[in-house]
Coordinates of C-alpha atoms in Angstrom, one line a residue:
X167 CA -1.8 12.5 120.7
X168 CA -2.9 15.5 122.9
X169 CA -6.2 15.8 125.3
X170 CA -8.0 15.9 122.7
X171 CA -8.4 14.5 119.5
X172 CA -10.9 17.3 117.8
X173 CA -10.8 21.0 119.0
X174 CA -12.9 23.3 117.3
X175 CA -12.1 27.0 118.4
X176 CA -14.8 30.2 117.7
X177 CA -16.5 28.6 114.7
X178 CA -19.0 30.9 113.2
X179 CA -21.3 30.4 110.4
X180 CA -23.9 32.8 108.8
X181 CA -26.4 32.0 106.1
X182 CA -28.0 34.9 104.6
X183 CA -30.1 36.8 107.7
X184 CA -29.1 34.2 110.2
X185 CA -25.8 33.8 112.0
X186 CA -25.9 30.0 112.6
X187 CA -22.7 30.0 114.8
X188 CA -21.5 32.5 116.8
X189 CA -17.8 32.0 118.2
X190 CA -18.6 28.1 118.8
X191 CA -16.2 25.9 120.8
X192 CA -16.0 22.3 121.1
X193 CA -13.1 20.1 122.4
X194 CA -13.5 16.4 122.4
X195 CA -11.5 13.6 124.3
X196 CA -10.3 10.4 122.5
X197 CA -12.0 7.1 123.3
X198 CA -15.1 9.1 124.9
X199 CA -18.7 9.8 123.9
X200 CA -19.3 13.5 124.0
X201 CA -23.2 14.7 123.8
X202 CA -24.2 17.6 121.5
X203 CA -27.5 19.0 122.9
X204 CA -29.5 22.6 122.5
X205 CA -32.8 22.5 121.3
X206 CA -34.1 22.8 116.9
X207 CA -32.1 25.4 115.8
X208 CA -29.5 26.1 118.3
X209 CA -26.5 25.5 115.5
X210 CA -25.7 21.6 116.4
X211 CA -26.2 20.3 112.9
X212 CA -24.4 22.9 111.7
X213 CA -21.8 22.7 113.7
X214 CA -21.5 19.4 112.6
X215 CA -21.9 20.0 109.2
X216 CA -18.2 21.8 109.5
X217 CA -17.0 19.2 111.0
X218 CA -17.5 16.7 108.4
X219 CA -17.1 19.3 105.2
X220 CA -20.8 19.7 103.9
X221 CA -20.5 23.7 104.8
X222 CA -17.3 25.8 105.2
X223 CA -17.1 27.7 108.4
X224 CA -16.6 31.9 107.7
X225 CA -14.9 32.1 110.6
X226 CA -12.3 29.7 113.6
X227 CA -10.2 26.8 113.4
X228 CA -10.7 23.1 113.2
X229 CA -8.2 20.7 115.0
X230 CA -7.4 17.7 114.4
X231 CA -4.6 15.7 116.6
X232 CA -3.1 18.6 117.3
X233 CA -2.7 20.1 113.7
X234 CA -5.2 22.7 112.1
X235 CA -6.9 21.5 108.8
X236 CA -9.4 23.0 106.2
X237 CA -12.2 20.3 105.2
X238 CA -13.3 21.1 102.2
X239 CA -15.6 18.3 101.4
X240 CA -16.8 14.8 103.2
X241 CA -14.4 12.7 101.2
X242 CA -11.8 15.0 102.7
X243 CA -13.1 14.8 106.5
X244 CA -13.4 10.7 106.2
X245 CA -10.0 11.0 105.0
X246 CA -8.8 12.6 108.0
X247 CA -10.9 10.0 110.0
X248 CA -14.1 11.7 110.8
X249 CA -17.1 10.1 109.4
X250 CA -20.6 10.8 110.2
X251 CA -24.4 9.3 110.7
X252 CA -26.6 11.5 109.2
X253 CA -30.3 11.7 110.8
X254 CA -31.5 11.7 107.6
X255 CA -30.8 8.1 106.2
X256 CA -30.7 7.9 102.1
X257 CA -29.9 4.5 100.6
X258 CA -29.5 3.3 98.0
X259 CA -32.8 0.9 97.7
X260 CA -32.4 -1.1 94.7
X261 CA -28.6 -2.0 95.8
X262 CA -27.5 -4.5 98.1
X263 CA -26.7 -3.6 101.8
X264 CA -22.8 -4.2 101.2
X265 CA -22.8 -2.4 98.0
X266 CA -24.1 0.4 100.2
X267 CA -21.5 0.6 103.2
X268 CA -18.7 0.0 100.2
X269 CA -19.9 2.5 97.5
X270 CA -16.8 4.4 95.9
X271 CA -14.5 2.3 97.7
X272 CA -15.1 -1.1 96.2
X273 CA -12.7 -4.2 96.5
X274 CA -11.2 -4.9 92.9
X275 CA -10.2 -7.8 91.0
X276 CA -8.0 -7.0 88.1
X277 CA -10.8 -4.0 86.6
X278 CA -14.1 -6.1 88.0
X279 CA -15.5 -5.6 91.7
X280 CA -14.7 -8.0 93.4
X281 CA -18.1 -8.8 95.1
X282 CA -17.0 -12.2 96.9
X283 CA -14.5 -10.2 98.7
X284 CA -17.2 -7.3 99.5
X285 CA -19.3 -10.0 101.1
X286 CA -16.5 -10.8 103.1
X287 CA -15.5 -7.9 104.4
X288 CA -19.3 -7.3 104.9
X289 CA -19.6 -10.3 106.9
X290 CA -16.5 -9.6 109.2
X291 CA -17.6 -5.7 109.8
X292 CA -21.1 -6.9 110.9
X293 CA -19.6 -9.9 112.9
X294 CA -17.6 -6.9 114.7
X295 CA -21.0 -5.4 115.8
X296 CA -22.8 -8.2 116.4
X297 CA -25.1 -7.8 113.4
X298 CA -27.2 -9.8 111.9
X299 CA -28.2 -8.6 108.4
X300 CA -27.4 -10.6 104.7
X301 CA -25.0 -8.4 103.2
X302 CA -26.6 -9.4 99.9
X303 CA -29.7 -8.0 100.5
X304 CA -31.3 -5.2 98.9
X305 CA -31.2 -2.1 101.4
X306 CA -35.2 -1.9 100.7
X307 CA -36.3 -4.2 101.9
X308 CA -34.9 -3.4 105.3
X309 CA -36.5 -1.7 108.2
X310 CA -35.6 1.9 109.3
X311 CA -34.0 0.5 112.3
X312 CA -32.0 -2.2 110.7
X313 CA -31.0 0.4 108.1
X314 CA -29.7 2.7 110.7
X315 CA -27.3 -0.1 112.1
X316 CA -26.6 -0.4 109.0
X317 CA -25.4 3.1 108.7
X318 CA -23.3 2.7 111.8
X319 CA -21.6 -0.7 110.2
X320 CA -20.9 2.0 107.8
X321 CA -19.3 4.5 109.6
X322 CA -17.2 1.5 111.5
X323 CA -16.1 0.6 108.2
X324 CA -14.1 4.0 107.9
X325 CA -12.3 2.8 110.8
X326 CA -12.7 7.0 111.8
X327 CA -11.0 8.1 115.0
X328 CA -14.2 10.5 115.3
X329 CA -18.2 9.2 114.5
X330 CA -20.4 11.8 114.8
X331 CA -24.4 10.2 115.4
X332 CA -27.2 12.7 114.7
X333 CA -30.2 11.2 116.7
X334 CA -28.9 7.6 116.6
X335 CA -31.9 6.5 117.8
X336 CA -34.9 8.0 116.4
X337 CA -36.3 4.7 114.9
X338 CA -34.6 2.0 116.8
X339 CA -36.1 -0.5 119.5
X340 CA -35.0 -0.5 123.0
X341 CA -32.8 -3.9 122.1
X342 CA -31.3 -2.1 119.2
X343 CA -30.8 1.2 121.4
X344 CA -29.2 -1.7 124.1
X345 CA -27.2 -3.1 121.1
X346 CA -26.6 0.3 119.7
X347 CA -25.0 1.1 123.3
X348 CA -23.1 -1.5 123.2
X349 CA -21.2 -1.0 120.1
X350 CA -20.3 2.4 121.5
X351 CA -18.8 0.9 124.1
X352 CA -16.4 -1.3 122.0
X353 CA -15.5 1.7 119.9
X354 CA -14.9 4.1 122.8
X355 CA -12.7 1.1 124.1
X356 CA -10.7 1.0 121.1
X357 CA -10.0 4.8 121.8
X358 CA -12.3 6.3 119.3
X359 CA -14.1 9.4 119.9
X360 CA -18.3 9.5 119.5
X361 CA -19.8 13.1 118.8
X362 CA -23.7 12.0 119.7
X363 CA -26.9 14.4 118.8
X364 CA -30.2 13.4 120.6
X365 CA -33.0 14.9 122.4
X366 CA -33.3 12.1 124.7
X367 CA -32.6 12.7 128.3
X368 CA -32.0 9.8 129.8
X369 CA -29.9 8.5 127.1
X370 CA -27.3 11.2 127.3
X371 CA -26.8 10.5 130.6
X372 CA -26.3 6.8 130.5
X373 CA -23.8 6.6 127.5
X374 CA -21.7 10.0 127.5
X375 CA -19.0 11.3 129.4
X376 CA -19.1 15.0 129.0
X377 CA -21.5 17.2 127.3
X378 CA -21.8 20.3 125.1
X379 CA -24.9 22.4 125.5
X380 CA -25.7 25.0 122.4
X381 CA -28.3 27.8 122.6
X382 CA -29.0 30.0 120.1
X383 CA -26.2 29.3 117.6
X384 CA -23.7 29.8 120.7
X385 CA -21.6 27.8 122.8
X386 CA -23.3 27.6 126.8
X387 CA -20.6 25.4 128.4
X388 CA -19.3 21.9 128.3
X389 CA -20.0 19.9 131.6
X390 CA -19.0 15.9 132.9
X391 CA -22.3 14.3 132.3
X392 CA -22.5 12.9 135.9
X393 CA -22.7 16.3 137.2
X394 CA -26.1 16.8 135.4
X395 CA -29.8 15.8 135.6
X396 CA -32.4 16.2 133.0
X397 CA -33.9 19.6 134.6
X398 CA -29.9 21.3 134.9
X399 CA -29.3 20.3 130.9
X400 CA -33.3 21.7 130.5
X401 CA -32.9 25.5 132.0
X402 CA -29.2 25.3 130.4
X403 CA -30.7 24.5 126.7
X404 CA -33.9 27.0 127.0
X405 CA -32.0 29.3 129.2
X406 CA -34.8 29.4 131.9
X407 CA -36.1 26.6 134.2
X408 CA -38.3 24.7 133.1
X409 CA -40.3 23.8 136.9
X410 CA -43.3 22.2 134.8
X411 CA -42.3 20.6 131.7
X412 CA -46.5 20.2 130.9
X413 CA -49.3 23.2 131.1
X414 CA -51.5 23.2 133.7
X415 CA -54.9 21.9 133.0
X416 CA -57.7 24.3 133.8
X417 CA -60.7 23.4 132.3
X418 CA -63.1 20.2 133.0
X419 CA -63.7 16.9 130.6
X420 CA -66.8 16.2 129.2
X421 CA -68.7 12.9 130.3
X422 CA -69.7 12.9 126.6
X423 CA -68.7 10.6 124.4
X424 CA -67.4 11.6 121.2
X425 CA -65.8 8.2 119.7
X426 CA -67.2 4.9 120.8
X427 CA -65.4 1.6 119.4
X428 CA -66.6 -1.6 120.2
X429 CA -64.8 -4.8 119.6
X430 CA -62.6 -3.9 116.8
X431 CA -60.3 -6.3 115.1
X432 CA -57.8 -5.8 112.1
X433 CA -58.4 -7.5 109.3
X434 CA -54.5 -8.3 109.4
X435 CA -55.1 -11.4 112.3
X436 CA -51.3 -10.4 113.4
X437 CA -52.6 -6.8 114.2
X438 CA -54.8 -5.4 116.8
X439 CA -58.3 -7.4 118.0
X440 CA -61.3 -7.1 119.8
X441 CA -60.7 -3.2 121.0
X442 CA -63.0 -1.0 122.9
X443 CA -63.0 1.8 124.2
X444 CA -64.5 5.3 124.5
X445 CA -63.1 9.1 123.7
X446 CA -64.9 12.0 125.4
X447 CA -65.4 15.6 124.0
X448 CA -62.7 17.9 125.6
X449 CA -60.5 15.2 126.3
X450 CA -57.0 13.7 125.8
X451 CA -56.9 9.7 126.1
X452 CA -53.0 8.5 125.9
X453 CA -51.9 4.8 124.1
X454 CA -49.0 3.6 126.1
X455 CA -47.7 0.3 124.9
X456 CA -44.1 -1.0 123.3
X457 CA -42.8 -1.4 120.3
X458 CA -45.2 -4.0 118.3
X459 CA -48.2 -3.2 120.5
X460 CA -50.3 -2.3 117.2
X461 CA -50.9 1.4 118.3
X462 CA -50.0 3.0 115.1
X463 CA -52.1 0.0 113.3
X464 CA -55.1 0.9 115.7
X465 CA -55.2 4.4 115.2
X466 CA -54.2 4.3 110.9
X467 CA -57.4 1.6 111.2
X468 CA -59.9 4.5 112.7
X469 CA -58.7 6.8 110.1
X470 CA -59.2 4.2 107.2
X471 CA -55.9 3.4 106.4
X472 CA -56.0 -0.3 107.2
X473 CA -58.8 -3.0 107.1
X474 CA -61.0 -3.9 109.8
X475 CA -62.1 -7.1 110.1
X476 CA -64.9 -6.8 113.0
X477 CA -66.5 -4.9 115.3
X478 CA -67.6 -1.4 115.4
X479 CA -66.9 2.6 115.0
X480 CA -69.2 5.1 116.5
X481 CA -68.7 9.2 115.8
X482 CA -71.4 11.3 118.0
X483 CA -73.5 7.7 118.5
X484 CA -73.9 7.0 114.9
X485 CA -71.7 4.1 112.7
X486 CA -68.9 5.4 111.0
X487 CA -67.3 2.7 108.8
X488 CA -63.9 3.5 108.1
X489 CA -63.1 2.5 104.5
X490 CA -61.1 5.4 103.4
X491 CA -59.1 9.1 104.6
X492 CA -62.0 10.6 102.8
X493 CA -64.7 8.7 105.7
X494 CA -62.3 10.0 108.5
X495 CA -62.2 13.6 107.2
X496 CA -66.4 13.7 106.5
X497 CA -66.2 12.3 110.2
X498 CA -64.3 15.1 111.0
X499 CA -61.1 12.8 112.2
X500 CA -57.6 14.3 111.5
X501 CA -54.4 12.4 111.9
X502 CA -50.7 13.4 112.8
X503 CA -48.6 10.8 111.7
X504 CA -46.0 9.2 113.4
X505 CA -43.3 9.6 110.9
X506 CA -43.0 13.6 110.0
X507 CA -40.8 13.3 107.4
X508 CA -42.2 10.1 105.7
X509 CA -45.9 10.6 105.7
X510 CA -46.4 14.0 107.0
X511 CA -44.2 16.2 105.0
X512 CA -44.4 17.1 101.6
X513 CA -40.7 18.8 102.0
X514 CA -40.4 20.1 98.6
X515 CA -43.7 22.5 98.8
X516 CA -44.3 25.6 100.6
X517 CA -45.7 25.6 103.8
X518 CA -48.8 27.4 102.5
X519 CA -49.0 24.3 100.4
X520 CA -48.5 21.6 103.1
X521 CA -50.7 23.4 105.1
X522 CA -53.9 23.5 102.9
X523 CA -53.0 20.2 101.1
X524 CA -55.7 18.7 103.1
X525 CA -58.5 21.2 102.7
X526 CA -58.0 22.0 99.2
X527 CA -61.4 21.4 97.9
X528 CA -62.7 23.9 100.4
X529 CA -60.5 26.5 98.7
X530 CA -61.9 25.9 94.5
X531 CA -64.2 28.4 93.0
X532 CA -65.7 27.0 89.4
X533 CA -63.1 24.2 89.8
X534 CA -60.5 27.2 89.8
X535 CA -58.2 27.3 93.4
X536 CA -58.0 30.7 94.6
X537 CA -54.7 31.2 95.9
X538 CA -54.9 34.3 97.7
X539 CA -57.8 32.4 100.4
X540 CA -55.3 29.5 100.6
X541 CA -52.1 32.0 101.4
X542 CA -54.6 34.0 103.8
X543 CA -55.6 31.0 105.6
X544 CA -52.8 29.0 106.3
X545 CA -50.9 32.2 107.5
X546 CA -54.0 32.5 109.6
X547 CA -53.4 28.8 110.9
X548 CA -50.2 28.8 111.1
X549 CA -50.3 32.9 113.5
X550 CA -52.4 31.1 115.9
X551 CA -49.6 27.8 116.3
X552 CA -46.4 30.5 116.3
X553 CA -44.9 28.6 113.5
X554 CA -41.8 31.0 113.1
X555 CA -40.6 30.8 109.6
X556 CA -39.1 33.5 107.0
X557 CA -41.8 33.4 104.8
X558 CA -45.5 31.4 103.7
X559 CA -43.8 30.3 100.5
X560 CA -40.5 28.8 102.2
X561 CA -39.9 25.0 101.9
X562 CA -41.1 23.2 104.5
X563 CA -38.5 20.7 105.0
X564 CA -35.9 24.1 105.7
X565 CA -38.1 24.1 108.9
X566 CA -36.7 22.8 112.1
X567 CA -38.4 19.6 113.3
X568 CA -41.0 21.5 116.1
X569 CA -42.3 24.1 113.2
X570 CA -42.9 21.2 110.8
X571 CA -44.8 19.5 113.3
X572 CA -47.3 22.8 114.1
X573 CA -47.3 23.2 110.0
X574 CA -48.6 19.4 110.3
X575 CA -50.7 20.4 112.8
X576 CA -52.4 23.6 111.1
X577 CA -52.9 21.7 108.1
X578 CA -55.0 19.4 110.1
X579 CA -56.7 22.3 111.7
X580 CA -58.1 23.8 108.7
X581 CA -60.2 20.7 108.1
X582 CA -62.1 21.5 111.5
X583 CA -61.9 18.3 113.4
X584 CA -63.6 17.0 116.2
X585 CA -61.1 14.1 116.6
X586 CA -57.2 14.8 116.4
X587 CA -55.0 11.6 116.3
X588 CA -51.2 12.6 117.1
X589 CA -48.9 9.5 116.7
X590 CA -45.9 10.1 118.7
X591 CA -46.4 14.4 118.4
X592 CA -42.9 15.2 120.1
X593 CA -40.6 13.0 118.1
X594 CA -37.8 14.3 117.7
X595 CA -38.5 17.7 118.5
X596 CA -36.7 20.5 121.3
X597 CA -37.8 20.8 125.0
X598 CA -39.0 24.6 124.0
X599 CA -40.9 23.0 120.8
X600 CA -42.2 20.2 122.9
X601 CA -44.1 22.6 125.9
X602 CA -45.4 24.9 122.8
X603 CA -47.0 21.7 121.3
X604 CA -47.9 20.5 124.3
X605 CA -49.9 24.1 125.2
X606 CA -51.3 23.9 121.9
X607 CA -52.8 20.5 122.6
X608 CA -54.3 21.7 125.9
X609 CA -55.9 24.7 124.2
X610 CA -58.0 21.9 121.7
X611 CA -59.4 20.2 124.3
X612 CA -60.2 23.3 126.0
X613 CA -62.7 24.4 123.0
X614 CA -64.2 20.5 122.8
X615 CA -62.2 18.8 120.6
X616 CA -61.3 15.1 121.5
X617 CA -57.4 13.6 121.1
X618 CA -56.4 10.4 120.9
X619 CA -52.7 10.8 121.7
X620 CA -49.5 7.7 121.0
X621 CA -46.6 8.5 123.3
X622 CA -43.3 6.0 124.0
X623 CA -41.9 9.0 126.1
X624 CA -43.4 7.6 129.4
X625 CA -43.1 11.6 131.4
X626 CA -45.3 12.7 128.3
X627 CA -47.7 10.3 128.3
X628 CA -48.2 10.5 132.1
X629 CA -48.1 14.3 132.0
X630 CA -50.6 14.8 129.4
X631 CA -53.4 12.1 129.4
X632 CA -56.5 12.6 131.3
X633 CA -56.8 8.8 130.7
X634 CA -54.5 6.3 129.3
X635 CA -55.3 2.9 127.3
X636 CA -52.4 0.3 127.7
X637 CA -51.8 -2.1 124.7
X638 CA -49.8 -5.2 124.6
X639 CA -49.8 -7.2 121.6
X640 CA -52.6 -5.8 119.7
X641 CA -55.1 -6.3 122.8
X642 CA -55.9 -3.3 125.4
X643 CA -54.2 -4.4 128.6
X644 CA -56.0 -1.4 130.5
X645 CA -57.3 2.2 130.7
X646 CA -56.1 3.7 133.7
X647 CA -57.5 7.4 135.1
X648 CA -54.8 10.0 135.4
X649 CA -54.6 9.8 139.2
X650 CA -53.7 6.0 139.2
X651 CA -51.4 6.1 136.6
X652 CA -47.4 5.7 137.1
X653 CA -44.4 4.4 135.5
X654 CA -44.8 1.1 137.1
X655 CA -48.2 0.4 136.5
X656 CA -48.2 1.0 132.8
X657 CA -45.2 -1.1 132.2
X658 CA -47.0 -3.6 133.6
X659 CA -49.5 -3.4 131.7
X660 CA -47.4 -3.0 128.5
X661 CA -45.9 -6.3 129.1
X662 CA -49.3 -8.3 130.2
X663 CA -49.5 -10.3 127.3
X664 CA -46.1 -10.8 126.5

């Protein structure tokens, strides 16, 4: 075997009015993790896609060990030994979990599948890994973290010289991402190679060895990772430095209180309990906590998602019982949820659709919608958030991640609310995309409107909060004011009730 195991020289890619990939390079080293970064839309996916066969590349070579070969198709590429973790994860639900990681390759007996010996080979795979799932199970009733481990068992199970991982770690814990690390290690120790996609920062630099920044569908340059820091792979991804990665503020809070909630419980007695707090006009409060702090529970509760057992809501002074969506809308309460794709999205509509889908009554005449007001008005929306897409009427889920999340956000917009709840607003989303949202955000609170905004990235959450709550273990731990707020402290706080 040569230096490296995968070379791929001057790949180029058009789709009809958009050259994806421009003359892309990308040489990878066996038995080392190699990072894929640029921000939505820079041709990494894509790139990827080649790769593993989805899309044929108009134009370069692909080398593997040395020799050149044309992937015509995935069953091809895991042939060669390339296999890859899709961000995307689509299982099969109503099958078990081995039936999953074996499908089309199944262990036979005479003409029968031979499930004892799927279960076995199940067992020893996740044994490997250090995994702890029933291989009998059915895959839903597993969590979207466990089924992403699951897909990595799966790509294991190829025994692939290459694994390409498209955000890995979107939906896992911090022990899974610690677990998740450590099976990366074992398989760059057993000379494999790891092609890894993320957004995160701090994770590139703790588990690769060299990275590959893209920008614009082109190739910028492929650097060790240990001669980079966050700001150089920033200003090399955007092309410009990034010296404040948050707007400045430059308007004042209100002292006026917009939200008031007073000793709320969940009527789940495992969920949040006995929460107050207040939310001022003009301002944006942050909810730090960890994974199982009952943020997302607290905030679905104010919007009348979830029960509520106790306690008390108040929206400009006067009760608001939160029964249903329809409550928090009349309220004038909008929420951004914290999963895009599976509660925010409606990915095979327009984006005039998903953008008015909330405010469609407002746009019926006789019980007749009038589809021209709807068209103007979300294009209207949708101007003033600089969601760049071809047209009104494309799909929304051929949007990359930061334009889905403004469509989200114009949607929510157009029903005029006092209140915005973003749940985790930058997830998964470019450094570029991030500082537009981020602007965005500062321009609400600048005309009034409160936000209640759920952050795990600590620098956002420090960077944009006038105020931030603390929760640990469905109880508020603390609400600190912007200027004694660090790292430390809200960790601390985080874990107070642990």
């Amino acid at each position: 075997m040569g230096e490296y195991v995968l070379e791929m020289k001057e790949i180029s890619k058009v789709f009809p009015g958009v050259k994806a990939l421009d003359h892309v390079t990308l040489k990878v080293r066996p038995g080392s993790v190699h990072a894929l970064m640029g921000e939505n839309g820079a041709g990494k996916s894509t790139l990827m896609k080649c790769l593993f066969g989805i899309y044929r590349e108009d134009g370069g070579e692909i080398i593997l060990d040395g020799k050149k070969v044309n992937i015509a198709n995935s069953k091809m590429a895991l042939e060669l030994g390339v296999s890859m973790i899709h961000q995307e994860l689509h299982p099969i639900s109503y099958r078990p979990v081995m039936e999953n990681i074996w499908l089309g390759r199944f262990p036979m007996k005479w003409f029968a599948v031979d499930h004892k010996e799927m279960y076995r080979k199940t067992k020893e795979l996740f044994a490997k890994i250090d995994l702890d799932i029933n291989p009998s199970a059915l895959a839903g009733t597993l969590s979207a973290s466990q089924l992403q481990l699951v897909e990595i068992a799966k790509a294991v199970s190829y025994d692939s010289k290459i694994i390409i991982m498209d955000e890995p770690t979107s939906s896992l814990t911090d022990n899974e991402v610690a677990h998740l690390f450590r099976i990366i290690r074992q398989l760059k120790s057993e000379g494999r190679a790891i092609i890894y996609i993320s957004h995160k920062m701090e994770e590139i630099l703790k588990i690769s060895d060299e990275v590959t920044i893209m920008r614009d569908g082109q190739w910028v340059g492929t650097w060790p990772s240990s001669e980079l820091t966050t700001d150089l792979i920033i200003s090399r991804m955007v092309g410009r430095d990034l010296t404040n990665r948050f707007p400045p503020k430059n308007y004042e809070t209100s002292t006026e209180p917009i939200l008031e909630v007073k000793d709320l419980s969940a009527s789940n007695p495992r969920s949040f309990r006995n929460v107050s707090f207040q939310l001022f006009k003009g301002e944006i409060l942050g909810i730090g906590g960890l994974v199982g702090a009952q943020r997302t529970e607290l905030v679905e509760a104010l919007f009348g998602l979830r029960g509520i057992a106790s306690g008390q809501i108040l929206v400009h002074g006067k009760e608001y019982l939160a029964k249903s969506v329809a409550d928090a809308k009349k309220n004038k309460i909008g929420l951004l949820t914290e999963e895009r794709r599976a509660t925010g999205i409606f990915p095979q509509l327009s984006i005039t659709d998903n953008t008015v889908i909330a405010s469609q009554s407002n746009f019926a005449k006789g019980g007749v919608l009038d589809d021209k007001l709807r068209k103007k008005r979300a294009t209207e929306e949708n101007k003033k958030l600089n969601t760049k897409t071809p047209t009104m009427e494309t799909l929304i889920q051929d949007l990359s991640g930061g334009n889905q999340q403004k469509v989200l956000l114009a949607r929510w917009l157009l029903t005029e609310p006092e209140i915005l709840i973003l749940d985790e607003p930058t997830r998964g989303i470019d450094v570029g995309a991030k500082y537009e949202i981020y602007t965005i955000m500062q321009q609400l609170a600048s005309q009034g409107k409160a936000i209640i905004m759920i952050s795990s990235e600590m620098p956002e959450l420090l960077g944009m909060s006038d105020r931030i709550m603390v929760m640990s273990d469905g109880k508020v731990a603390g609400i600190l004011q912007k200027e004694e707020a660090s790292q430390t402290e809200v960790m601390r706080l985080a874990t107070l009730y642990l």
